[in-house]
CSV table of C-alpha atoms and ligand atoms in Angstrom, one decimal:
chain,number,residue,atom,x,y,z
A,1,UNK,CA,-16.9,-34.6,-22.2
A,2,UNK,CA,-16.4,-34.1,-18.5
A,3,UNK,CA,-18.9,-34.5,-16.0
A,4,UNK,CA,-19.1,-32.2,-13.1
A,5,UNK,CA,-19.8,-33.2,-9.5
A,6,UNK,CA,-23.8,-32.5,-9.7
A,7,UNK,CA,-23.6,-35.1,-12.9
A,8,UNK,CA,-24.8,-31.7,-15.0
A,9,UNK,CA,-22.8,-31.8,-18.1
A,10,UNK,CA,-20.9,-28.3,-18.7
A,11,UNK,CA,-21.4,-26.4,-21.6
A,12,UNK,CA,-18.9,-25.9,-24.6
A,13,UNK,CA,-16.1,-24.8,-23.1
A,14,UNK,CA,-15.0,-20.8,-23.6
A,15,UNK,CA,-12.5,-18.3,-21.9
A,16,UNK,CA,-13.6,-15.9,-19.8
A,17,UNK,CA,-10.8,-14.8,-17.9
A,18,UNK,CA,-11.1,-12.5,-14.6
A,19,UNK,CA,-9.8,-9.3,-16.3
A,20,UNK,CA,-8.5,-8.5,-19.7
A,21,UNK,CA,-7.2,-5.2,-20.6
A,22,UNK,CA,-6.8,-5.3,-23.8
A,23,UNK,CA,-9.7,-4.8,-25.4
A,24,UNK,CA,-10.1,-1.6,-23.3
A,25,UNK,CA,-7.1,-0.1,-24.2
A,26,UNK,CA,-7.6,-0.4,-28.2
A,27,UNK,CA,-11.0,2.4,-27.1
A,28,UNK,CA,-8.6,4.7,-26.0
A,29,UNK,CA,-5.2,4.2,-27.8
A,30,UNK,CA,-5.6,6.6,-30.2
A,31,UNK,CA,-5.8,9.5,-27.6
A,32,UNK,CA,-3.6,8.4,-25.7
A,33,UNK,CA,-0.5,8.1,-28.0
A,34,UNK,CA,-0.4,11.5,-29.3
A,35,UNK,CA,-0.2,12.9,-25.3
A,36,UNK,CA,2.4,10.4,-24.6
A,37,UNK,CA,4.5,11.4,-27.7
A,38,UNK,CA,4.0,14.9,-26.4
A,39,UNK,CA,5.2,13.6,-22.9
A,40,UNK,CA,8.1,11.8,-24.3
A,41,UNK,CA,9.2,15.0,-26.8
A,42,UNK,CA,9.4,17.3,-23.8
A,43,UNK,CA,11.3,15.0,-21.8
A,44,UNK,CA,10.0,16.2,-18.2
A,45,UNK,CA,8.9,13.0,-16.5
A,46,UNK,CA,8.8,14.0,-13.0
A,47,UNK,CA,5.9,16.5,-11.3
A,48,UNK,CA,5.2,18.3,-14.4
A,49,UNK,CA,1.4,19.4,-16.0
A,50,UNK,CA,0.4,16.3,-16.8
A,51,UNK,CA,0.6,15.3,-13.1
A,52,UNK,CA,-1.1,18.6,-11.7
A,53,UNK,CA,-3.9,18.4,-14.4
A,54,UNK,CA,-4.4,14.9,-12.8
A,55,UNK,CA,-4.4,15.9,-9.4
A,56,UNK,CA,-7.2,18.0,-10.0
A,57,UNK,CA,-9.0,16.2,-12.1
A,58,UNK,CA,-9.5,13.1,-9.3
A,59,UNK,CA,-9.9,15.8,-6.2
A,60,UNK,CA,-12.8,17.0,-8.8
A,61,UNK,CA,-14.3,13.5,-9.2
A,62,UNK,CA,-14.1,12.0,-5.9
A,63,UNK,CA,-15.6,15.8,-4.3
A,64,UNK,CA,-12.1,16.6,-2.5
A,65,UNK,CA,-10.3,19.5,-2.1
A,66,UNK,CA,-6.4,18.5,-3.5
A,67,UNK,CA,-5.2,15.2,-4.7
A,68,UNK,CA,-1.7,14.6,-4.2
A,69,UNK,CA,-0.3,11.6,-7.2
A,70,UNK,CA,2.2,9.5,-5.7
A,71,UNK,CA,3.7,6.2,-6.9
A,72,UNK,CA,1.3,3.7,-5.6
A,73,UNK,CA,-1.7,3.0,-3.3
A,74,UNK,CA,0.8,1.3,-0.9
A,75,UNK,CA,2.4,4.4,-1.1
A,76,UNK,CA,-0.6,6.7,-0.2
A,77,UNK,CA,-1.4,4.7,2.6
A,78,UNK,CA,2.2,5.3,3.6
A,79,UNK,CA,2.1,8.6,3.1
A,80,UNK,CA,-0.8,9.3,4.7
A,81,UNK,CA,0.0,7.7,7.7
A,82,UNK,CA,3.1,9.7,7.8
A,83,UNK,CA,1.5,13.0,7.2
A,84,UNK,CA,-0.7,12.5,10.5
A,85,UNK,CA,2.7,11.7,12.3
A,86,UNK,CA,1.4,8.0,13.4
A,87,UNK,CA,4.5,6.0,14.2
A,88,UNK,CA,5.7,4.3,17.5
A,89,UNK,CA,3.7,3.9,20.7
A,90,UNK,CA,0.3,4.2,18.1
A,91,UNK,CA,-2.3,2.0,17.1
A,92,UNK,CA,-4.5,2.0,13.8
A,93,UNK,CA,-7.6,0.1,13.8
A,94,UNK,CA,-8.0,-1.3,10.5
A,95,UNK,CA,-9.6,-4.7,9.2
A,96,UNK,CA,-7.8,-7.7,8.3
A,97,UNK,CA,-10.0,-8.9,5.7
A,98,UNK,CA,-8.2,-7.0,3.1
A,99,UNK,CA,-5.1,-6.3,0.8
A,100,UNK,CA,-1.9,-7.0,2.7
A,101,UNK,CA,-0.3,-2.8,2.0
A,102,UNK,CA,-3.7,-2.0,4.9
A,103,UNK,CA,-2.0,-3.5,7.8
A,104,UNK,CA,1.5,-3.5,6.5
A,105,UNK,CA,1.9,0.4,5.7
A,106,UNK,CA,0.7,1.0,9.5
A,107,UNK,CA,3.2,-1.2,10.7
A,108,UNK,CA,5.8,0.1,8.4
A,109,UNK,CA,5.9,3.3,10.4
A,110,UNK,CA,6.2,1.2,13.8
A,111,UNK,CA,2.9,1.6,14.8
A,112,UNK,CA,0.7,-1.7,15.5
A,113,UNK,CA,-2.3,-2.4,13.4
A,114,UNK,CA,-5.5,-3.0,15.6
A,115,UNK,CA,-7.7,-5.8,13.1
A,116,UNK,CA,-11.3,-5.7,14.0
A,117,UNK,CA,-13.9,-8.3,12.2
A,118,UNK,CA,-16.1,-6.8,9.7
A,119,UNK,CA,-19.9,-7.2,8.8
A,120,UNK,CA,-20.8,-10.5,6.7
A,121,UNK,CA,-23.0,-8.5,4.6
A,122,UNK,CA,-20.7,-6.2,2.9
A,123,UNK,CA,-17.2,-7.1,3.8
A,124,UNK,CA,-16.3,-3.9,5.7
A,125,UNK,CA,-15.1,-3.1,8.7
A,126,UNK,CA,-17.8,-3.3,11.3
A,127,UNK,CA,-18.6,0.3,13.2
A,128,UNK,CA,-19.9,-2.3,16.0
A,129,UNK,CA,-16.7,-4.5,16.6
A,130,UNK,CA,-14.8,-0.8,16.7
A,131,UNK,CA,-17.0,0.7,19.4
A,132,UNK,CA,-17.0,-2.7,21.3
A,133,UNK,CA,-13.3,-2.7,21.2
A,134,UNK,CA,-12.9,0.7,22.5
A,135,UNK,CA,-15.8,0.0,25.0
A,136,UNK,CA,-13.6,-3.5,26.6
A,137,UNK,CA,-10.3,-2.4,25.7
A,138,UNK,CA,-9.5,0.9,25.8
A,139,UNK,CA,-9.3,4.2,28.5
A,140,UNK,CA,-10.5,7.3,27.5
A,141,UNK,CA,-8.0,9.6,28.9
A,142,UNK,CA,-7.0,13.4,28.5
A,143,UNK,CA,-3.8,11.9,26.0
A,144,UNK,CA,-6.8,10.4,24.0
A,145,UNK,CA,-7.5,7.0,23.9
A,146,UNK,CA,-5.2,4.1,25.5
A,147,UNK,CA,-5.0,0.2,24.7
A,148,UNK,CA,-4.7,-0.9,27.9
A,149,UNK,CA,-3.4,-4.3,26.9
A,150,UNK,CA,-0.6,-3.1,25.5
A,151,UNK,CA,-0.3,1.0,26.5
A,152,UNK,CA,-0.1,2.0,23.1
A,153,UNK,CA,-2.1,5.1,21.8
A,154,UNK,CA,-5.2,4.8,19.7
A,155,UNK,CA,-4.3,7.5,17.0
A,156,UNK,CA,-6.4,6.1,14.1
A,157,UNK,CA,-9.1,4.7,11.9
A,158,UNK,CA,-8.4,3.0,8.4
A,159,UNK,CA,-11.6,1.7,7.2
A,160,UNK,CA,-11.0,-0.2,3.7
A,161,UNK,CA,-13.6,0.2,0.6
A,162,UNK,CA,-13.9,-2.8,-0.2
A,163,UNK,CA,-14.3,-4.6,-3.7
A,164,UNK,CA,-15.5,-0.8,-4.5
A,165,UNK,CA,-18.2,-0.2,-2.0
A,166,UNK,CA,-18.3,1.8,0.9
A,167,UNK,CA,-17.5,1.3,4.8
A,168,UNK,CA,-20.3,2.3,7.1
A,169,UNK,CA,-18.5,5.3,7.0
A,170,UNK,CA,-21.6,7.4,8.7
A,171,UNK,CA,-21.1,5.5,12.5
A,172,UNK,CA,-17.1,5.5,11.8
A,173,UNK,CA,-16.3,9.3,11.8
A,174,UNK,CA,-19.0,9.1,14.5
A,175,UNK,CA,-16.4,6.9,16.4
A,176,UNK,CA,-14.0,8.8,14.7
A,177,UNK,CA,-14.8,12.7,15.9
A,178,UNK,CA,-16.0,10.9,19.6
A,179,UNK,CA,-12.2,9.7,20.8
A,180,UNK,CA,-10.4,12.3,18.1
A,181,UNK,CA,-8.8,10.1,15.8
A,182,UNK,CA,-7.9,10.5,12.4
A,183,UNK,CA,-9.6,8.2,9.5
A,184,UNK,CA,-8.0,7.6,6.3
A,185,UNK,CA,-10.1,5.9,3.5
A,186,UNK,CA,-8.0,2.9,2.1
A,187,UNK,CA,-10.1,3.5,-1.5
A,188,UNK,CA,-8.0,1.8,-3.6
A,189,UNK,CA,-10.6,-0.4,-4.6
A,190,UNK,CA,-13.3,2.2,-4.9
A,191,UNK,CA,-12.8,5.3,-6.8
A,192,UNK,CA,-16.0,6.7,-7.7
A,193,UNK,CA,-17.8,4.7,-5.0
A,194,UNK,CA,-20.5,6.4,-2.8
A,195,UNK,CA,-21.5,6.6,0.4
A,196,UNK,CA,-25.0,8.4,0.6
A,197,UNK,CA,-24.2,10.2,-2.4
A,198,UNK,CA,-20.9,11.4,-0.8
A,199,UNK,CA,-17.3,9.9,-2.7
A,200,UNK,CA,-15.1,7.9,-1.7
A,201,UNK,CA,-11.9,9.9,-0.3
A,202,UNK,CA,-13.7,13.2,0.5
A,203,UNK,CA,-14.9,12.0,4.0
A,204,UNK,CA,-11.9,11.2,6.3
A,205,UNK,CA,-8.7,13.0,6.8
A,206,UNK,CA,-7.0,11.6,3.4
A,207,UNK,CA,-8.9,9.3,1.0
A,208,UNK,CA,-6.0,6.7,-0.8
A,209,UNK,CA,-5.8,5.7,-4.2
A,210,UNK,CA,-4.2,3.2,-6.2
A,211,UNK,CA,-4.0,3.0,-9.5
A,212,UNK,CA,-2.7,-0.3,-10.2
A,213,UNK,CA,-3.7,-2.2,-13.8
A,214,UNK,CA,-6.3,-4.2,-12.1
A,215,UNK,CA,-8.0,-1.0,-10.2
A,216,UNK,CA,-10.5,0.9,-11.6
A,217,UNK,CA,-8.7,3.4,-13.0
A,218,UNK,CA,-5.6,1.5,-13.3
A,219,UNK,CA,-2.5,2.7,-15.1
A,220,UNK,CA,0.3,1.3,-16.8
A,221,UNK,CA,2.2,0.5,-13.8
A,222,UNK,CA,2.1,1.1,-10.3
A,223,UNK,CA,0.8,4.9,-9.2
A,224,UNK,CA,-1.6,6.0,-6.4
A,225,UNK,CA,-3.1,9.4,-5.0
A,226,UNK,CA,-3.9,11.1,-1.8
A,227,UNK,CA,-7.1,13.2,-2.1
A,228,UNK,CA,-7.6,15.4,1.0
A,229,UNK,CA,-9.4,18.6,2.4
A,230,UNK,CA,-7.5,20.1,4.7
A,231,UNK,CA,-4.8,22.6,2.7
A,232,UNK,CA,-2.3,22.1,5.8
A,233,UNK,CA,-2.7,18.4,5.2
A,234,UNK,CA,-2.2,18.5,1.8
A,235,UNK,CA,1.1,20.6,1.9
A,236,UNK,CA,2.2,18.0,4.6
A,237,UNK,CA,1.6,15.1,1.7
A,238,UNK,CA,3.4,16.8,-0.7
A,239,UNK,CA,6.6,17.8,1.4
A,240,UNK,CA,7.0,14.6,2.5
A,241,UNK,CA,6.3,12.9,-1.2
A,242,UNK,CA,9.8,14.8,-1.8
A,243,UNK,CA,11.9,13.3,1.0
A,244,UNK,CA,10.4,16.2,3.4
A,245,UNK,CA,12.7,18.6,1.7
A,246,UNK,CA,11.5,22.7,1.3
A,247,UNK,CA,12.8,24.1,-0.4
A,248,UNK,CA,14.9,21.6,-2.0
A,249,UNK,CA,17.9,20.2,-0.2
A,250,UNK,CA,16.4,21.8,3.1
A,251,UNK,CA,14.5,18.8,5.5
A,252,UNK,CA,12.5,19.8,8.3
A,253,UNK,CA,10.9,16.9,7.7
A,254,UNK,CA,12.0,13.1,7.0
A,255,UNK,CA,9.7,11.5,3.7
A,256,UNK,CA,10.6,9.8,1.3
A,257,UNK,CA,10.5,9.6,-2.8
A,258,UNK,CA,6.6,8.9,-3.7
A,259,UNK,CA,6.3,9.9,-6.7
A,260,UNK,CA,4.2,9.7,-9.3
A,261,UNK,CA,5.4,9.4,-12.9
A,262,UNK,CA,4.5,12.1,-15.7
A,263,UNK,CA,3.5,9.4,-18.1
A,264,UNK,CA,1.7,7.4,-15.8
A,265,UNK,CA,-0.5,11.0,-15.2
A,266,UNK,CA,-0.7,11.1,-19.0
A,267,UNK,CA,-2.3,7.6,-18.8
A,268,UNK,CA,-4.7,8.5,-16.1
A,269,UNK,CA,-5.9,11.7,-17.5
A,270,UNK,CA,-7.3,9.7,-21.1
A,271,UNK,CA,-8.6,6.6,-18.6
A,272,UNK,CA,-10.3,9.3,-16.3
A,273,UNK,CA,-12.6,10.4,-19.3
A,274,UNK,CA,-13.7,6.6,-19.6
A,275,UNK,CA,-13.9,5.6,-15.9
A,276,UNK,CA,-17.7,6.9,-15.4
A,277,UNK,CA,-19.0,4.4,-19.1
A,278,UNK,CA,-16.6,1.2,-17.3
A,279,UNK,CA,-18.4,2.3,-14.5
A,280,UNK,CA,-21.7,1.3,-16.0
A,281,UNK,CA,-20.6,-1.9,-18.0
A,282,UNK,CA,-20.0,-3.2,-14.6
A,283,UNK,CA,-22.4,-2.2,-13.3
A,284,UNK,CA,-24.3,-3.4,-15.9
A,285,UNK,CA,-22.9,-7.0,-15.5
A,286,UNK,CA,-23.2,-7.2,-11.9
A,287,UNK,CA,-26.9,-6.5,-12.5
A,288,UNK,CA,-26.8,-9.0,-15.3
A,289,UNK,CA,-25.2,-11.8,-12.9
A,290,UNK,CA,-28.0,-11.4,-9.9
A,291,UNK,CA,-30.9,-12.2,-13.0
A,292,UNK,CA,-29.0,-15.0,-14.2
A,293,UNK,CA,-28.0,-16.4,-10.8
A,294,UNK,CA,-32.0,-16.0,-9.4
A,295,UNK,CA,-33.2,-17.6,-12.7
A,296,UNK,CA,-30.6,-20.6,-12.4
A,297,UNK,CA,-32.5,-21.4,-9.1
A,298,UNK,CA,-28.7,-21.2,-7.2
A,299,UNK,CA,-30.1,-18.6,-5.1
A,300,UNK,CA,-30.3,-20.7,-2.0
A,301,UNK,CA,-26.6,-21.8,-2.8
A,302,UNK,CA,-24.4,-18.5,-4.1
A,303,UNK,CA,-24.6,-15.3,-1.8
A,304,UNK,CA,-24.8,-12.4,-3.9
A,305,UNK,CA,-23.3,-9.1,-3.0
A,306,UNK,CA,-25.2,-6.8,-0.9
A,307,UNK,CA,-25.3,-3.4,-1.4
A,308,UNK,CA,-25.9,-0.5,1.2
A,309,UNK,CA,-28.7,1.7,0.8
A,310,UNK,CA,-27.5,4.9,-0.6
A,311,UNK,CA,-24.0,3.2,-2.4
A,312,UNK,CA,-22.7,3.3,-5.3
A,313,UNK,CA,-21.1,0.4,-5.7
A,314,UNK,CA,-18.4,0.1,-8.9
A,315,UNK,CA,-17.4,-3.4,-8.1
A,316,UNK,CA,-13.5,-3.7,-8.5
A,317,UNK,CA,-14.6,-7.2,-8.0
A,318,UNK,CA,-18.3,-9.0,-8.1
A,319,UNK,CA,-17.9,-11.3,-4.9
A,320,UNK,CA,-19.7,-14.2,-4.1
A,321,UNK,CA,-20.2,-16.6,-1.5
A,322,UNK,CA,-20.0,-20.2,-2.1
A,323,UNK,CA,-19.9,-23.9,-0.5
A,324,UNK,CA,-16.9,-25.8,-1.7
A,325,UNK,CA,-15.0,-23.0,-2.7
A,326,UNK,CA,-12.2,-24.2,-3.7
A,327,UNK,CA,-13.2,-27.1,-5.6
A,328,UNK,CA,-15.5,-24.3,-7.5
A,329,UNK,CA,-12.8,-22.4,-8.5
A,330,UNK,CA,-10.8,-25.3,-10.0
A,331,UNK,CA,-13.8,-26.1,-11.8
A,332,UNK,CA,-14.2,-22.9,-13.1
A,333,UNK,CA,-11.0,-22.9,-14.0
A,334,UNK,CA,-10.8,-26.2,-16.2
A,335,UNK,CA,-13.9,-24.5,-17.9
A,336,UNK,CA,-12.0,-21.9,-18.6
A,337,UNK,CA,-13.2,-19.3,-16.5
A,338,UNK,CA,-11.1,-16.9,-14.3
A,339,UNK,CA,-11.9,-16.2,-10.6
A,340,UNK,CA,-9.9,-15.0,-7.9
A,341,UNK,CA,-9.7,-15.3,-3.7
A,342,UNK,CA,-9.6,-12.0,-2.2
A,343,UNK,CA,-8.3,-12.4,0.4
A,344,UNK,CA,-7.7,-16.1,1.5
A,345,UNK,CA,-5.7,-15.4,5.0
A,346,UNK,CA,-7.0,-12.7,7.4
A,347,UNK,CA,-4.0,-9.9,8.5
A,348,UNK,CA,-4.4,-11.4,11.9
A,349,UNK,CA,-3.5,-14.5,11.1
A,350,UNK,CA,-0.6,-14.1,8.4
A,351,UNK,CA,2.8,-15.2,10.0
A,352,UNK,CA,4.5,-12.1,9.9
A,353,UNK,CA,1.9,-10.1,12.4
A,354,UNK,CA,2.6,-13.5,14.7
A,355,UNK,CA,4.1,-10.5,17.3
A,356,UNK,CA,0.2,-8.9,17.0
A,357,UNK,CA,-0.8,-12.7,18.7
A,358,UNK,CA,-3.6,-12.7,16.8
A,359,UNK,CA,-5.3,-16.3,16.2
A,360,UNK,CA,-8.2,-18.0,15.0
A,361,UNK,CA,-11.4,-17.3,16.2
A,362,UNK,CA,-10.5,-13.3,16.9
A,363,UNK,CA,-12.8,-12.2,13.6
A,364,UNK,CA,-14.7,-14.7,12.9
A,365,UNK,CA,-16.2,-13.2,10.2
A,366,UNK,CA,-13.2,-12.5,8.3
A,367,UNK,CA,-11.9,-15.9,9.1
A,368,UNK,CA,-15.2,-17.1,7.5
A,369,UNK,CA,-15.4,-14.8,4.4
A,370,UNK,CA,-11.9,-16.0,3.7
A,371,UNK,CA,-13.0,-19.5,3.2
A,372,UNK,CA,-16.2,-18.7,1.6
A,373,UNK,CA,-15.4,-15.8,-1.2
A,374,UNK,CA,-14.9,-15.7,-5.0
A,375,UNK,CA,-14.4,-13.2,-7.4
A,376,UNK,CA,-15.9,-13.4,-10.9
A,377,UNK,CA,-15.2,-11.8,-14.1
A,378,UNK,CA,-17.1,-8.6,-14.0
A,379,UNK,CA,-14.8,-6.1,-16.2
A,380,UNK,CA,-17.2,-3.7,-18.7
A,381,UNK,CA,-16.2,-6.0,-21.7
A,382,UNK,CA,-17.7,-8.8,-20.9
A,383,UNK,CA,-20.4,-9.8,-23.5
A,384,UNK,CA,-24.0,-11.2,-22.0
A,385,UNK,CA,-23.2,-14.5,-23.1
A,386,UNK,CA,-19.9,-14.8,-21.2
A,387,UNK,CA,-21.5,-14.2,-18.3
A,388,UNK,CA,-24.6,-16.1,-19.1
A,389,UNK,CA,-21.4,-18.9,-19.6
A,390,UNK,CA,-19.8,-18.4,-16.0
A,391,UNK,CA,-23.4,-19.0,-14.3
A,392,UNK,CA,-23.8,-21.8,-16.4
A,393,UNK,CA,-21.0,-23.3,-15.7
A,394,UNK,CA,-21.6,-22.7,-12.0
A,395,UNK,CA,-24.8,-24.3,-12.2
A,396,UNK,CA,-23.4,-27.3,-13.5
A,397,UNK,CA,-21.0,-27.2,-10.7
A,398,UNK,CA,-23.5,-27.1,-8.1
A,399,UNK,CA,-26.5,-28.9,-10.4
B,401,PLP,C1,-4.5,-2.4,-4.4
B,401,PLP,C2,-4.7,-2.1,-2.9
B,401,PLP,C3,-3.7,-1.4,-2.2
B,401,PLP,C4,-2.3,-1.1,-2.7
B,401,PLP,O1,-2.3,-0.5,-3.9
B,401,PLP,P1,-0.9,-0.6,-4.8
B,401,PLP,O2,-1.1,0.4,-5.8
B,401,PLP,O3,-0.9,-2.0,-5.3
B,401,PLP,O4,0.2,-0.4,-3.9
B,401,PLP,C5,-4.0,-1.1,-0.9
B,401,PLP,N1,-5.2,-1.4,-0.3
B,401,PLP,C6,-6.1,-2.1,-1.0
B,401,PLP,C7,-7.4,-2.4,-0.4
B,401,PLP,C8,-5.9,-2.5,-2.3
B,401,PLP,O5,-6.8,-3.2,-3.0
């Protein structure tokens, strides 16, 4: 038998892996493949009513106006971006403690991501470190607001939801609405998450969606979604999800193809039904994991998540922090049990943003929830005694 670190011996050994699907899909197969047969027999696979039922459908349930489907949450970033006409000569401040598509989709359209640090507590971009950048770094001018390091036009806010809970959005459209820039929600973690009782996606200028397996509401393949409120906006996303052209073959615009796929709308439109009862499972097991961590007297060692007053949290991922992280996860691991680093380099720091000069010690906070952060198996599945099995495990780690 091996013998962890503490000199605890583990118990039996099990898998619990960080996400299975499977067992999910067999409670919904059996809707599903009647609609995709339907799909398939009418052989229309590109923006047809499967796609505009589910458009509606997710404006509905995140409290926007339109949703707009497009072919992935990198995508809607993208899109969104290009919509609000950021490109050259701008600057989006965003946070580098997130999925690479943040920062890369604003420097895809040749603007130059701004990373701020974000709050220990909940991961997020920190309202704070933005107003004390545009305090020391920036002129307010009658073009709006200048870097003055590098001349380049402050045009934007993307705030990220992270693990599925909310930015501090209330002081960020503050900033937001102060210096007149536009803020688009990266929510790809974080549909169905609240703010003070208000959704994710219906309180900046577009609210981003992916719908990748692993998300959420995750389809089977790569898709995404736009949700926004302002009509002109929304015909803006959907011209330029068409390569910019209306009517067809006529371009006042240049987009590109973002498409979402009929059958991947087919998908979405079952899963929707389900999201709000996966919802609870993990909300039920992230519940479950504070009672077993406070009873396996680790409470002094493993930082729970935090959640905002007001949130609705639908943890994408149950985060912790730990000491030794690393040597914890390939413990966990030999035990059988899946966990995941999200995110283990900062934006700032990754080689291809070198041109940014970013280095260490810029966000701190970042830099340190890099090293510190796991992700645990927290999908609606999960049976009490799996996760009774990860803490114990853990506990055996740490003795
Ligand atoms: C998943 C994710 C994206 C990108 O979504 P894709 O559908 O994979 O392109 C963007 N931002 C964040 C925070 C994400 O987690």
């Amino acid at each position: 038998m091996s013998v962890s670190p503490s000199g605890i011996a583990p118990p039996q050994r099990r898998e619990v892996p960080l996400l299975d699907l499977k067992v999910q899909y067999q409670g919904f197969k059996a809707e599903l493949l009647p609609i995709f047969e339907r799909v398939c027999e009418s052989q229309a696979f590109i923006l047809g009513a499967e796609t505009t039922a589910l458009e509606a459908a997710v404006a509905d349930y995140c409290g926007a106006a339109q949703g707009i489907g497009v072919s992935s949450g990198t995508d809607a970033l993208l899109l969104a971006l290009m919509a609000l006409d950021i490109g050259a000569g701008d600057e989006v401040i965003t946070s580098p403690y997130t999925f690479f598509a943040t920062g890369g989709t604003i420097a895809r359209t040749g603007a130059r991501p701004v990373y701020l640090d974000i709050e220990p507590d909940t991961f997020n971009l920190s309202p704070v470190a933005v107003q004390r950048f545009i305090d020391e770094q920036c002129s307010v001018g009658p073009a709006g607001l200048t870097h003055r390091a590098t001349g380049g036009r402050v045009r934007a806010l993307m705030p990220v939801h992270l693990y599925g809970q909310c930015a501090d959005m209330t002081p960020l459209l503050a900033i937001a609405r102060r210096y007149d820039l536009k803020l688009i929600e990266d929510a790809a973690q974080a549909i169905g998450s609240e703010y003070q009782g208000v959704r994710a996606g219906s309180m900046g200028d577009v609210g981003c969606f992916s719908f990748f397996p692993s998300k959420n509401l995750g389809a089977f393949g790569d898709a995404g979604l736009c949700t926004v409120n302002d009509p002109q906006l929304a015909e803006r996303l959907r011209v330029l999800r068409v390569h910019g052209g209306k009517p067809k073959y006529y371009h006042s615009l240049i987009g590109g193809n973002f498409r979402i796929d009929e059958l991947q709308s087919a998908v979405l439109n079952v899963k929707l039904r389900h999201l709000d009862s996966w919802t609870v499972g993990r909300q039920r097991n992230a519940a479950r994991y504070c009672e077993l961590f406070a009873d396996s007297g680790l409470g002094g060692i493993v930082t729970l998540p935090r959640v905002g007053s007001g949130n609705r949290h639908i943890y994408n991922q149950f985060v912790v922090r730990v000491p030794d992280r690393d040597r914890l996860k390939q413990y966990l691991a030999e035990h059988g049990v899946g966990s995941e680093i999200y995110y283990p380099l900062p934006l700032h720091l990754q080689p291809c943003f070198a041109y940014l000069g970013g280095k260490v010690g810029d966000c701190p906070e970042s830099e340190r929830a890099a090293n510190e952060t796991l992700a645990l198996p927290v999908y609606a599945e999960l049976a009490h005694d799996q996760l009774e099995y990860v803490v114990a495990v853990i506990r055996a780690f740490y003795g």
